[in-house]
Amino acid sequence: MIDGATGLQLVSGWGRTAPTAATVVVPTSSDEARRDLRRGGPVIPRGLGRSYGDTAQSAGGTVVDCTSLDGIRVVDVEGARATVGAGVSLDALMRTLVPLGLFVPVTPGTRHVTVGGAIASDIHGKNHHHDGSFCSYVEMMVLELPDGRRLEVTPDDAAFWATAGGLGLTGLVVEATLRMRPVSTSRMVVDTWRAADLDECMAGLEASDAAHRYSVAWIDCLARGASLGRSVITCGEHARVEDLPARHRSRPLGFDPRSPLAAPPAVPPGLMNRATIGAFNELWFRKAPRRRRRSTQPMAAFFHPLDGVRGWNRLYGPRGFLQHQCVVPFGEEAALRTIIERLSASGCASFLAVLKRFGPGNPGPLSFPMPGWTLALDLPIGPPALGAMLDEIDELVVAAGGRVYLAKDARLRPELVPAMYPRLDEWRSVQHALDPGGRLRSDQSRRLGLLS
Amino acid sequence: MIDALGNPQSALVLGGGSDIAVATLERMAGRRLRRVVLAGRSESSLGDAVGRLTAAGCTDVRTAHFDALDATGHDSAVASLFAEHDGFDLVLVAFGVLGDQGQAEVDGDEALRILQTNFTGAATSLLATSRALVAQGHGALVLLSSVAGERARRSNFVYGASKAGIDALAQGLGDALHGSGVHLMIVRPGFVRSKMTEGMAAAPMSATPTEVADAIVTGLEKRSAVVYAPAKLRYVFTVLRHLPRPVFRRLPL
């Protein structure tokens, strides 16, 4: 929405909460991006807007939409490397590179994120326990800074790791070199089974992680009592040609996912409520096989089921929704159980709660993953108890030595950030050296006091 | 910044001594509110409010001078408050006088005081703060109106007219702000047992400042355009507004 008088545009995250007005600019080259960073006032880079909260917006300032800084510049198929514009989406990357036998090293639950956004959030995927997060596969990135400097940084630089999960506050990434994962097909070999309760789910994930590159559990957070934590676990591997059914062997690397469905442009508030989500959860659990081994499915179906419905965030209605993702260290399983119990008892329905085990983190001071259990919740705005319940969950997470994922946050209590990210001050000093003028600023950085 | 659940972190109150405003900020202090500026004509009378908000969890509570009757000075007063404090997430326009209806009917000065405070001063305050909020690209603006503005009554029509005027201005301003990132909300309380009504007999369906505060906090969360306190007054006044004059005139209101 553009206001004719001011030229300002309302910007919000994927959760469609707390929109604020800013000047949105769309540079098409690094030179233009450098100019846009110096327009005056606060500035923040933005990719495809999949951060749920206020990470990629800056009220009263400039939002630099990086999606036109795209282009796949150099592909080294033998060496499994690609140098790309930071505005290129993982979707575009997969459509170009999967047919050449290269997959992205890490993919989140949607293909519609940019490489720059993936770096700024240091995204993770179902293979975190095995492979780590996105920035562990970045060999080099080029940063444009608001004072006009242009830096090329590698994992040997503090600026590199401050940018990994740095929420766009350390400069605008214009280009990156990625290590890709060689694959021989575009399909996955998948095991799926149901777990009757939380213990079975956690034991199932733990047992399967050693044997599988990809694993995740979907939990029914409305189930209570003996069924608390009932879930559907899926584990997968990249299929080899010999794993494919005969009809798929002729074109093993074909990659052309479609999104035939789109959410309607307007949905009344309250469509996603306890009753509808409860019914969906029941159906989802029942339709999963008790146990199915080694079925093959396309990458898109395995990694990106939600990309099948365009604009699915609109289903939550005009008030929007929150995503809350936390991690608690291994050994703090009791805290995880308490969190799921609180959630289930509160009646704040979560659509698609996801549980997964993280492996070791990387050197990024603000990078989210750490060894432990991570739980991600989608929560419609509406129940009056929601804010207090999430505050309570955050306290449990901090007490257990865990943290919440800032790239998804839209409501964390600022006082908790230093406890969750103990290296915050170290990050601040690197950030300050990169942006001594204090120009890079997002609504989130102001809300959480990240820069002060 | 205002978070996804509508909770502000900073607030400016014009009419900082208002019981309703202080009760509202106390509620918000239990959530995310930390920084408050209470602006009023007499800063020394705001000590109580500062104490209450600090006790409720605000970490930075200050007072400032603001005179509702100095309408020509409102633009510069608001601009300097925003500049000095690096903006606000929430502005509450909370000042107002009930006035003396009997006096106002015989004395032009009293009528003028009521109208200049509740309408002229509130109008220039709303317009000045809305410009400042639009420039910062976000925020919530709350006007304490009154159900008295829904239909002027024999017993307090000067006050009622001042509230009807400012309420109408705020409705239009709210529409003008649509799409700007600034949310304007009108609060229409009924009879509130507060400093303003001390010594008066409570009307039916009266509310406490705390109850009005709850309605405001919930309304901001839902991004409502208008809230009533108590909520059922919305329906009561829908009926009262449409009563034939001869009937309305005879009601003991």
JSON list of N, CA, C and O in Angstrom, two decimals, chain A residues 1 6 8 10 17-21 59-60 319 322 381 386-387 391 410-415 441 443 446-447, chain B residues 1-5 9 30-32 34 86 89 134-138 176 178-182 218 221-223:
[
{"chain": "A", "resi": 1, "resn": "MET", "atom": "N", "xyz": [0.85, -1.19, 0.00]},
{"chain": "A", "resi": 1, "resn": "MET", "atom": "CA", "xyz": [0.00, 0.00, 0.00]},
{"chain": "A", "resi": 1, "resn": "MET", "atom": "C", "xyz": [0.89, 1.24, 0.00]},
{"chain": "A", "resi": 1, "resn": "MET", "atom": "O", "xyz": [1.77, 1.40, 0.83]},
{"chain": "A", "resi": 6, "resn": "THR", "atom": "N", "xyz": [2.91, 10.79, 0.91]},
{"chain": "A", "resi": 6, "resn": "THR", "atom": "CA", "xyz": [4.23, 10.65, 1.54]},
{"chain": "A", "resi": 6, "resn": "THR", "atom": "C", "xyz": [5.15, 9.71, 0.77]},
{"chain": "A", "resi": 6, "resn": "THR", "atom": "O", "xyz": [6.35, 9.72, 1.01]},
{"chain": "A", "resi": 8, "resn": "LEU", "atom": "N", "xyz": [5.30, 6.72, 1.26]},
{"chain": "A", "resi": 8, "resn": "LEU", "atom": "CA", "xyz": [5.67, 5.64, 2.17]},
{"chain": "A", "resi": 8, "resn": "LEU", "atom": "C", "xyz": [4.79, 4.42, 1.91]},
{"chain": "A", "resi": 8, "resn": "LEU", "atom": "O", "xyz": [3.66, 4.53, 1.45]},
{"chain": "A", "resi": 10, "resn": "LEU", "atom": "N", "xyz": [3.48, 0.55, 3.54]},
{"chain": "A", "resi": 10, "resn": "LEU", "atom": "CA", "xyz": [3.38, -0.26, 4.75]},
{"chain": "A", "resi": 10, "resn": "LEU", "atom": "C", "xyz": [4.13, -1.57, 4.54]},
{"chain": "A", "resi": 10, "resn": "LEU", "atom": "O", "xyz": [3.94, -2.24, 3.54]},
{"chain": "A", "resi": 17, "resn": "THR", "atom": "N", "xyz": [1.81, -8.98, 11.21]},
{"chain": "A", "resi": 17, "resn": "THR", "atom": "CA", "xyz": [1.53, -8.23, 12.42]},
{"chain": "A", "resi": 17, "resn": "THR", "atom": "C", "xyz": [2.37, -6.95, 12.39]},
{"chain": "A", "resi": 17, "resn": "THR", "atom": "O", "xyz": [3.37, -6.89, 11.69]},
{"chain": "A", "resi": 18, "resn": "ALA", "atom": "N", "xyz": [1.96, -5.95, 13.17]},
{"chain": "A", "resi": 18, "resn": "ALA", "atom": "CA", "xyz": [2.74, -4.72, 13.38]},
{"chain": "A", "resi": 18, "resn": "ALA", "atom": "C", "xyz": [3.33, -4.10, 12.11]},
{"chain": "A", "resi": 18, "resn": "ALA", "atom": "O", "xyz": [4.54, -3.89, 12.02]},
{"chain": "A", "resi": 19, "resn": "PRO", "atom": "N", "xyz": [2.50, -3.77, 11.10]},
{"chain": "A", "resi": 19, "resn": "PRO", "atom": "CA", "xyz": [3.03, -3.11, 9.91]},
{"chain": "A", "resi": 19, "resn": "PRO", "atom": "C", "xyz": [3.48, -1.68, 10.23]},
{"chain": "A", "resi": 19, "resn": "PRO", "atom": "O", "xyz": [2.86, -1.00, 11.04]},
{"chain": "A", "resi": 20, "resn": "THR", "atom": "N", "xyz": [4.57, -1.25, 9.60]},
{"chain": "A", "resi": 20, "resn": "THR", "atom": "CA", "xyz": [5.02, 0.14, 9.76]},
{"chain": "A", "resi": 20, "resn": "THR", "atom": "C", "xyz": [5.36, 0.70, 8.38]},
{"chain": "A", "resi": 20, "resn": "THR", "atom": "O", "xyz": [5.58, -0.05, 7.43]},
{"chain": "A", "resi": 21, "resn": "ALA", "atom": "N", "xyz": [5.39, 2.03, 8.29]},
{"chain": "A", "resi": 21, "resn": "ALA", "atom": "CA", "xyz": [5.57, 2.68, 7.00]},
{"chain": "A", "resi": 21, "resn": "ALA", "atom": "C", "xyz": [7.02, 3.06, 6.77]},
{"chain": "A", "resi": 21, "resn": "ALA", "atom": "O", "xyz": [7.69, 3.55, 7.68]},
{"chain": "A", "resi": 59, "resn": "ALA", "atom": "N", "xyz": [10.51, 1.43, 10.46]},
{"chain": "A", "resi": 59, "resn": "ALA", "atom": "CA", "xyz": [9.52, 2.51, 10.45]},
{"chain": "A", "resi": 59, "resn": "ALA", "atom": "C", "xyz": [10.17, 3.86, 10.21]},
{"chain": "A", "resi": 59, "resn": "ALA", "atom": "O", "xyz": [11.15, 4.22, 10.86]},
{"chain": "A", "resi": 60, "resn": "GLY", "atom": "N", "xyz": [9.61, 4.62, 9.26]},
{"chain": "A", "resi": 60, "resn": "GLY", "atom": "CA", "xyz": [10.08, 5.96, 9.01]},
{"chain": "A", "resi": 60, "resn": "GLY", "atom": "C", "xyz": [11.41, 6.02, 8.27]},
{"chain": "A", "resi": 60, "resn": "GLY", "atom": "O", "xyz": [11.94, 7.10, 8.03]},
{"chain": "A", "resi": 319, "resn": "ARG", "atom": "N", "xyz": [-5.68, -10.30, 11.39]},
{"chain": "A", "resi": 319, "resn": "ARG", "atom": "CA", "xyz": [-4.86, -10.05, 12.58]},
{"chain": "A", "resi": 319, "resn": "ARG", "atom": "C", "xyz": [-3.53, -10.78, 12.54]},
{"chain": "A", "resi": 319, "resn": "ARG", "atom": "O", "xyz": [-2.65, -10.50, 13.34]},
{"chain": "A", "resi": 322, "resn": "LEU", "atom": "N", "xyz": [1.68, -15.53, 14.76]},
{"chain": "A", "resi": 322, "resn": "LEU", "atom": "CA", "xyz": [3.05, -15.51, 15.27]},
{"chain": "A", "resi": 322, "resn": "LEU", "atom": "C", "xyz": [3.69, -16.84, 14.98]},
{"chain": "A", "resi": 322, "resn": "LEU", "atom": "O", "xyz": [3.03, -17.87, 14.95]},
{"chain": "A", "resi": 381, "resn": "ILE", "atom": "N", "xyz": [-2.99, -14.99, 16.10]},
{"chain": "A", "resi": 381, "resn": "ILE", "atom": "CA", "xyz": [-3.26, -13.94, 17.08]},
{"chain": "A", "resi": 381, "resn": "ILE", "atom": "C", "xyz": [-4.74, -13.98, 17.41]},
{"chain": "A", "resi": 381, "resn": "ILE", "atom": "O", "xyz": [-5.57, -14.17, 16.51]},
{"chain": "A", "resi": 386, "resn": "LEU", "atom": "N", "xyz": [-2.53, -15.55, 24.87]},
{"chain": "A", "resi": 386, "resn": "LEU", "atom": "CA", "xyz": [-1.36, -15.88, 24.05]},
{"chain": "A", "resi": 386, "resn": "LEU", "atom": "C", "xyz": [-0.08, -15.19, 24.52]},
{"chain": "A", "resi": 386, "resn": "LEU", "atom": "O", "xyz": [0.96, -15.83, 24.69]},
{"chain": "A", "resi": 387, "resn": "GLY", "atom": "N", "xyz": [-0.15, -13.86, 24.74]},
{"chain": "A", "resi": 387, "resn": "GLY", "atom": "CA", "xyz": [1.06, -13.12, 25.10]},
{"chain": "A", "resi": 387, "resn": "GLY", "atom": "C", "xyz": [1.67, -13.63, 26.39]},
{"chain": "A", "resi": 387, "resn": "GLY", "atom": "O", "xyz": [2.88, -13.89, 26.46]},
{"chain": "A", "resi": 391, "resn": "ASP", "atom": "N", "xyz": [5.31, -15.49, 27.01]},
{"chain": "A", "resi": 391, "resn": "ASP", "atom": "CA", "xyz": [6.28, -14.93, 27.97]},
{"chain": "A", "resi": 391, "resn": "ASP", "atom": "C", "xyz": [6.73, -16.02, 28.94]},
{"chain": "A", "resi": 391, "resn": "ASP", "atom": "O", "xyz": [7.90, -16.11, 29.30]},
{"chain": "A", "resi": 410, "resn": "ALA", "atom": "N", "xyz": [8.54, -11.75, 17.08]},
{"chain": "A", "resi": 410, "resn": "ALA", "atom": "CA", "xyz": [7.74, -10.53, 16.89]},
{"chain": "A", "resi": 410, "resn": "ALA", "atom": "C", "xyz": [7.27, -9.98, 18.22]},
{"chain": "A", "resi": 410, "resn": "ALA", "atom": "O", "xyz": [6.52, -9.01, 18.25]},
{"chain": "A", "resi": 411, "resn": "ARG", "atom": "N", "xyz": [7.71, -10.58, 19.35]},
{"chain": "A", "resi": 411, "resn": "ARG", "atom": "CA", "xyz": [7.14, -10.15, 20.63]},
{"chain": "A", "resi": 411, "resn": "ARG", "atom": "C", "xyz": [7.98, -10.51, 21.85]},
{"chain": "A", "resi": 411, "resn": "ARG", "atom": "O", "xyz": [7.51, -10.42, 22.99]},
{"chain": "A", "resi": 412, "resn": "LEU", "atom": "N", "xyz": [9.22, -10.88, 21.68]},
{"chain": "A", "resi": 412, "resn": "LEU", "atom": "CA", "xyz": [10.06, -11.29, 22.81]},
{"chain": "A", "resi": 412, "resn": "LEU", "atom": "C", "xyz": [10.25, -10.13, 23.79]},
{"chain": "A", "resi": 412, "resn": "LEU", "atom": "O", "xyz": [10.33, -8.98, 23.40]},
{"chain": "A", "resi": 413, "resn": "ARG", "atom": "N", "xyz": [10.37, -10.48, 25.07]},
{"chain": "A", "resi": 413, "resn": "ARG", "atom": "CA", "xyz": [10.68, -9.46, 26.07]},
{"chain": "A", "resi": 413, "resn": "ARG", "atom": "C", "xyz": [12.17, -9.09, 25.93]},
{"chain": "A", "resi": 413, "resn": "ARG", "atom": "O", "xyz": [13.03, -9.98, 26.03]},
{"chain": "A", "resi": 414, "resn": "PRO", "atom": "N", "xyz": [12.48, -7.81, 25.68]},
{"chain": "A", "resi": 414, "resn": "PRO", "atom": "CA", "xyz": [13.87, -7.43, 25.36]},
{"chain": "A", "resi": 414, "resn": "PRO", "atom": "C", "xyz": [14.86, -7.82, 26.45]},
{"chain": "A", "resi": 414, "resn": "PRO", "atom": "O", "xyz": [16.01, -8.15, 26.14]},
{"chain": "A", "resi": 415, "resn": "GLU", "atom": "N", "xyz": [14.43, -7.80, 27.70]},
{"chain": "A", "resi": 415, "resn": "GLU", "atom": "CA", "xyz": [15.34, -8.10, 28.80]},
{"chain": "A", "resi": 415, "resn": "GLU", "atom": "C", "xyz": [15.94, -9.51, 28.69]},
{"chain": "A", "resi": 415, "resn": "GLU", "atom": "O", "xyz": [16.96, -9.80, 29.30]},
{"chain": "A", "resi": 441, "resn": "ARG", "atom": "N", "xyz": [19.19, -0.22, 10.99]},
{"chain": "A", "resi": 441, "resn": "ARG", "atom": "CA", "xyz": [18.28, -0.30, 12.12]},
{"chain": "A", "resi": 441, "resn": "ARG", "atom": "C", "xyz": [16.96, -0.89, 11.61]},
{"chain": "A", "resi": 441, "resn": "ARG", "atom": "O", "xyz": [16.46, -0.48, 10.58]},
{"chain": "A", "resi": 443, "resn": "ASP", "atom": "N", "xyz": [12.89, -2.36, 12.86]},
{"chain": "A", "resi": 443, "resn": "ASP", "atom": "CA", "xyz": [11.91, -2.27, 13.95]},
{"chain": "A", "resi": 443, "resn": "ASP", "atom": "C", "xyz": [12.28, -3.26, 15.05]},
{"chain": "A", "resi": 443, "resn": "ASP", "atom": "O", "xyz": [12.17, -2.97, 16.24]},
{"chain": "A", "resi": 446, "resn": "ARG", "atom": "N", "xyz": [15.19, -2.10, 17.23]},
{"chain": "A", "resi": 446, "resn": "ARG", "atom": "CA", "xyz": [14.75, -1.08, 18.19]},
{"chain": "A", "resi": 446, "resn": "ARG", "atom": "C", "xyz": [13.92, -1.73, 19.29]},
{"chain": "A", "resi": 446, "resn": "ARG", "atom": "O", "xyz": [14.07, -1.41, 20.47]},
{"chain": "A", "resi": 447, "resn": "ARG", "atom": "N", "xyz": [13.02, -2.64, 18.90]},
{"chain": "A", "resi": 447, "resn": "ARG", "atom": "CA", "xyz": [12.14, -3.27, 19.89]},
{"chain": "A", "resi": 447, "resn": "ARG", "atom": "C", "xyz": [12.94, -4.07, 20.91]},
{"chain": "A", "resi": 447, "resn": "ARG", "atom": "O", "xyz": [12.63, -4.05, 22.11]},
{"chain": "B", "resi": 1, "resn": "MET", "atom": "N", "xyz": [9.00, 0.10, 20.08]},
{"chain": "B", "resi": 1, "resn": "MET", "atom": "CA", "xyz": [8.15, -0.35, 18.99]},
{"chain": "B", "resi": 1, "resn": "MET", "atom": "C", "xyz": [6.96, -1.14, 19.54]},
{"chain": "B", "resi": 1, "resn": "MET", "atom": "O", "xyz": [7.05, -1.77, 20.58]},
{"chain": "B", "resi": 2, "resn": "ILE", "atom": "N", "xyz": [5.86, -1.10, 18.79]},
{"chain": "B", "resi": 2, "resn": "ILE", "atom": "CA", "xyz": [4.70, -1.89, 19.18]},
{"chain": "B", "resi": 2, "resn": "ILE", "atom": "C", "xyz": [4.90, -3.31, 18.68]},
{"chain": "B", "resi": 2, "resn": "ILE", "atom": "O", "xyz": [5.29, -3.52, 17.54]},
{"chain": "B", "resi": 3, "resn": "ASP", "atom": "N", "xyz": [4.70, -4.30, 19.53]},
{"chain": "B", "resi": 3, "resn": "ASP", "atom": "CA", "xyz": [4.97, -5.66, 19.11]},
{"chain": "B", "resi": 3, "resn": "ASP", "atom": "C", "xyz": [3.75, -6.28, 18.41]},
{"chain": "B", "resi": 3, "resn": "ASP", "atom": "O", "xyz": [2.73, -5.62, 18.20]},
{"chain": "B", "resi": 4, "resn": "ALA", "atom": "N", "xyz": [3.90, -7.54, 18.05]},
{"chain": "B", "resi": 4, "resn": "ALA", "atom": "CA", "xyz": [2.86, -8.21, 17.25]},
{"chain": "B", "resi": 4, "resn": "ALA", "atom": "C", "xyz": [1.54, -8.33, 18.01]},
{"chain": "B", "resi": 4, "resn": "ALA", "atom": "O", "xyz": [0.49, -8.53, 17.41]},
{"chain": "B", "resi": 5, "resn": "LEU", "atom": "N", "xyz": [1.60, -8.20, 19.34]},
{"chain": "B", "resi": 5, "resn": "LEU", "atom": "CA", "xyz": [0.38, -8.32, 20.13]},
{"chain": "B", "resi": 5, "resn": "LEU", "atom": "C", "xyz": [-0.15, -6.95, 20.55]},
{"chain": "B", "resi": 5, "resn": "LEU", "atom": "O", "xyz": [-1.00, -6.84, 21.42]},
{"chain": "B", "resi": 9, "resn": "GLN", "atom": "N", "xyz": [6.12, 0.05, 23.80]},
{"chain": "B", "resi": 9, "resn": "GLN", "atom": "CA", "xyz": [7.24, 0.12, 24.74]},
{"chain": "B", "resi": 9, "resn": "GLN", "atom": "C", "xyz": [7.41, 1.53, 25.30]},
{"chain": "B", "resi": 9, "resn": "GLN", "atom": "O", "xyz": [8.09, 1.71, 26.29]},
{"chain": "B", "resi": 30, "resn": "GLY", "atom": "N", "xyz": [3.00, -3.89, 32.87]},
{"chain": "B", "resi": 30, "resn": "GLY", "atom": "CA", "xyz": [3.12, -5.32, 33.16]},
{"chain": "B", "resi": 30, "resn": "GLY", "atom": "C", "xyz": [3.50, -6.11, 31.91]},
{"chain": "B", "resi": 30, "resn": "GLY", "atom": "O", "xyz": [3.85, -7.28, 32.01]},
{"chain": "B", "resi": 31, "resn": "ARG", "atom": "N", "xyz": [3.40, -5.49, 30.77]},
{"chain": "B", "resi": 31, "resn": "ARG", "atom": "CA", "xyz": [3.77, -6.17, 29.51]},
{"chain": "B", "resi": 31, "resn": "ARG", "atom": "C", "xyz": [5.10, -5.60, 29.00]},
{"chain": "B", "resi": 31, "resn": "ARG", "atom": "O", "xyz": [6.15, -5.99, 29.48]},
{"chain": "B", "resi": 32, "resn": "ARG", "atom": "N", "xyz": [5.06, -4.64, 28.08]},
{"chain": "B", "resi": 32, "resn": "ARG", "atom": "CA", "xyz": [6.32, -4.19, 27.48]},
{"chain": "B", "resi": 32, "resn": "ARG", "atom": "C", "xyz": [6.64, -2.72, 27.74]},
{"chain": "B", "resi": 32, "resn": "ARG", "atom": "O", "xyz": [7.72, -2.26, 27.38]},
{"chain": "B", "resi": 34, "resn": "ARG", "atom": "N", "xyz": [8.02, 0.59, 29.03]},
{"chain": "B", "resi": 34, "resn": "ARG", "atom": "CA", "xyz": [9.13, 0.94, 29.92]},
{"chain": "B", "resi": 34, "resn": "ARG", "atom": "C", "xyz": [9.34, 2.45, 30.02]},
{"chain": "B", "resi": 34, "resn": "ARG", "atom": "O", "xyz": [9.75, 2.95, 31.04]},
{"chain": "B", "resi": 86, "resn": "ASP", "atom": "N", "xyz": [13.01, 10.93, 21.17]},
{"chain": "B", "resi": 86, "resn": "ASP", "atom": "CA", "xyz": [13.19, 9.98, 20.08]},
{"chain": "B", "resi": 86, "resn": "ASP", "atom": "C", "xyz": [11.88, 9.22, 19.76]},
{"chain": "B", "resi": 86, "resn": "ASP", "atom": "O", "xyz": [11.89, 8.03, 19.49]},
{"chain": "B", "resi": 89, "resn": "ASP", "atom": "N", "xyz": [5.72, 5.20, 20.89]},
{"chain": "B", "resi": 89, "resn": "ASP", "atom": "CA", "xyz": [4.88, 4.19, 20.24]},
{"chain": "B", "resi": 89, "resn": "ASP", "atom": "C", "xyz": [3.41, 4.54, 20.39]},
{"chain": "B", "resi": 89, "resn": "ASP", "atom": "O", "xyz": [2.59, 4.23, 19.53]},
{"chain": "B", "resi": 134, "resn": "VAL", "atom": "N", "xyz": [2.99, 9.91, 12.00]},
{"chain": "B", "resi": 134, "resn": "VAL", "atom": "CA", "xyz": [3.10, 9.56, 10.58]},
{"chain": "B", "resi": 134, "resn": "VAL", "atom": "C", "xyz": [4.55, 9.68, 10.12]},
{"chain": "B", "resi": 134, "resn": "VAL", "atom": "O", "xyz": [5.07, 8.83, 9.40]},
{"chain": "B", "resi": 135, "resn": "ALA", "atom": "N", "xyz": [5.22, 10.74, 10.59]},
{"chain": "B", "resi": 135, "resn": "ALA", "atom": "CA", "xyz": [6.61, 10.93, 10.18]},
{"chain": "B", "resi": 135, "resn": "ALA", "atom": "C", "xyz": [7.50, 9.80, 10.68]},
{"chain": "B", "resi": 135, "resn": "ALA", "atom": "O", "xyz": [8.43, 9.38, 9.99]},
{"chain": "B", "resi": 136, "resn": "GLN", "atom": "N", "xyz": [7.21, 9.25, 11.85]},
{"chain": "B", "resi": 136, "resn": "GLN", "atom": "CA", "xyz": [8.05, 8.15, 12.35]},
{"chain": "B", "resi": 136, "resn": "GLN", "atom": "C", "xyz": [7.60, 6.81, 11.78]},
{"chain": "B", "resi": 136, "resn": "GLN", "atom": "O", "xyz": [8.26, 5.78, 11.97]},
{"chain": "B", "resi": 137, "resn": "GLY", "atom": "N", "xyz": [6.46, 6.79, 11.08]},
{"chain": "B", "resi": 137, "resn": "GLY", "atom": "CA", "xyz": [6.06, 5.60, 10.33]},
{"chain": "B", "resi": 137, "resn": "GLY", "atom": "C", "xyz": [5.30, 4.55, 11.12]},
{"chain": "B", "resi": 137, "resn": "GLY", "atom": "O", "xyz": [4.97, 3.49, 10.60]},
{"chain": "B", "resi": 138, "resn": "HIS", "atom": "N", "xyz": [5.01, 4.83, 12.38]},
{"chain": "B", "resi": 138, "resn": "HIS", "atom": "CA", "xyz": [4.29, 3.84, 13.16]},
{"chain": "B", "resi": 138, "resn": "HIS", "atom": "C", "xyz": [3.74, 4.49, 14.42]},
{"chain": "B", "resi": 138, "resn": "HIS", "atom": "O", "xyz": [4.17, 5.59, 14.79]},
{"chain": "B", "resi": 176, "resn": "ALA", "atom": "N", "xyz": [-8.10, 9.23, 7.70]},
{"chain": "B", "resi": 176, "resn": "ALA", "atom": "CA", "xyz": [-6.95, 9.81, 6.99]},
{"chain": "B", "resi": 176, "resn": "ALA", "atom": "C", "xyz": [-5.67, 9.04, 7.29]},
{"chain": "B", "resi": 176, "resn": "ALA", "atom": "O", "xyz": [-4.78, 8.94, 6.45]},
{"chain": "B", "resi": 178, "resn": "HIS", "atom": "N", "xyz": [-5.44, 5.85, 7.84]},
{"chain": "B", "resi": 178, "resn": "HIS", "atom": "CA", "xyz": [-5.47, 4.46, 7.36]},
{"chain": "B", "resi": 178, "resn": "HIS", "atom": "C", "xyz": [-4.36, 4.24, 6.34]},
{"chain": "B", "resi": 178, "resn": "HIS", "atom": "O", "xyz": [-4.21, 5.00, 5.39]},
{"chain": "B", "resi": 179, "resn": "GLY", "atom": "N", "xyz": [-3.56, 3.21, 6.55]},
{"chain": "B", "resi": 179, "resn": "GLY", "atom": "CA", "xyz": [-2.49, 2.91, 5.61]},
{"chain": "B", "resi": 179, "resn": "GLY", "atom": "C", "xyz": [-1.19, 3.64, 5.90]},
{"chain": "B", "resi": 179, "resn": "GLY", "atom": "O", "xyz": [-0.21, 3.47, 5.19]},
{"chain": "B", "resi": 180, "resn": "SER", "atom": "N", "xyz": [-1.17, 4.46, 6.96]},
{"chain": "B", "resi": 180, "resn": "SER", "atom": "CA", "xyz": [0.04, 5.22, 7.28]},
{"chain": "B", "resi": 180, "resn": "SER", "atom": "C", "xyz": [0.91, 4.50, 8.31]},
{"chain": "B", "resi": 180, "resn": "SER", "atom": "O", "xyz": [2.00, 4.95, 8.61]},
{"chain": "B", "resi": 181, "resn": "GLY", "atom": "N", "xyz": [0.39, 3.40, 8.86]},
{"chain": "B", "resi": 181, "resn": "GLY", "atom": "CA", "xyz": [1.11, 2.73, 9.94]},
{"chain": "B", "resi": 181, "resn": "GLY", "atom": "C", "xyz": [0.73, 3.28, 11.30]},
{"chain": "B", "resi": 181, "resn": "GLY", "atom": "O", "xyz": [1.20, 2.79, 12.32]},
{"chain": "B", "resi": 182, "resn": "VAL", "atom": "N", "xyz": [-0.12, 4.31, 11.31]},
{"chain": "B", "resi": 182, "resn": "VAL", "atom": "CA", "xyz": [-0.56, 4.89, 12.59]},
{"chain": "B", "resi": 182, "resn": "VAL", "atom": "C", "xyz": [-2.01, 4.50, 12.81]},
{"chain": "B", "resi": 182, "resn": "VAL", "atom": "O", "xyz": [-2.86, 4.64, 11.92]},
{"chain": "B", "resi": 218, "resn": "THR", "atom": "N", "xyz": [-7.12, -3.96, 25.34]},
{"chain": "B", "resi": 218, "resn": "THR", "atom": "CA", "xyz": [-7.70, -4.96, 24.43]},
{"chain": "B", "resi": 218, "resn": "THR", "atom": "C", "xyz": [-7.96, -4.35, 23.05]},
{"chain": "B", "resi": 218, "resn": "THR", "atom": "O", "xyz": [-7.73, -4.99, 22.03]},
{"chain": "B", "resi": 221, "resn": "GLU", "atom": "N", "xyz": [-4.83, -4.08, 21.07]},
{"chain": "B", "resi": 221, "resn": "GLU", "atom": "CA", "xyz": [-4.42, -5.41, 20.63]},
{"chain": "B", "resi": 221, "resn": "GLU", "atom": "C", "xyz": [-5.19, -5.80, 19.37]},
{"chain": "B", "resi": 221, "resn": "GLU", "atom": "O", "xyz": [-4.64, -6.37, 18.44]},
{"chain": "B", "resi": 222, "resn": "LYS", "atom": "N", "xyz": [-6.49, -5.46, 19.35]},
{"chain": "B", "resi": 222, "resn": "LYS", "atom": "CA", "xyz": [-7.34, -5.83, 18.21]},
{"chain": "B", "resi": 222, "resn": "LYS", "atom": "C", "xyz": [-7.32, -4.77, 17.12]},
{"chain": "B", "resi": 222, "resn": "LYS", "atom": "O", "xyz": [-8.01, -4.90, 16.13]},
{"chain": "B", "resi": 223, "resn": "ARG", "atom": "N", "xyz": [-6.60, -3.70, 17.34]},
{"chain": "B", "resi": 223, "resn": "ARG", "atom": "CA", "xyz": [-6.58, -2.54, 16.43]},
{"chain": "B", "resi": 223, "resn": "ARG", "atom": "C", "xyz": [-8.00, -2.03, 16.16]},
{"chain": "B", "resi": 223, "resn": "ARG", "atom": "O", "xyz": [-8.36, -1.70, 15.02]}
]
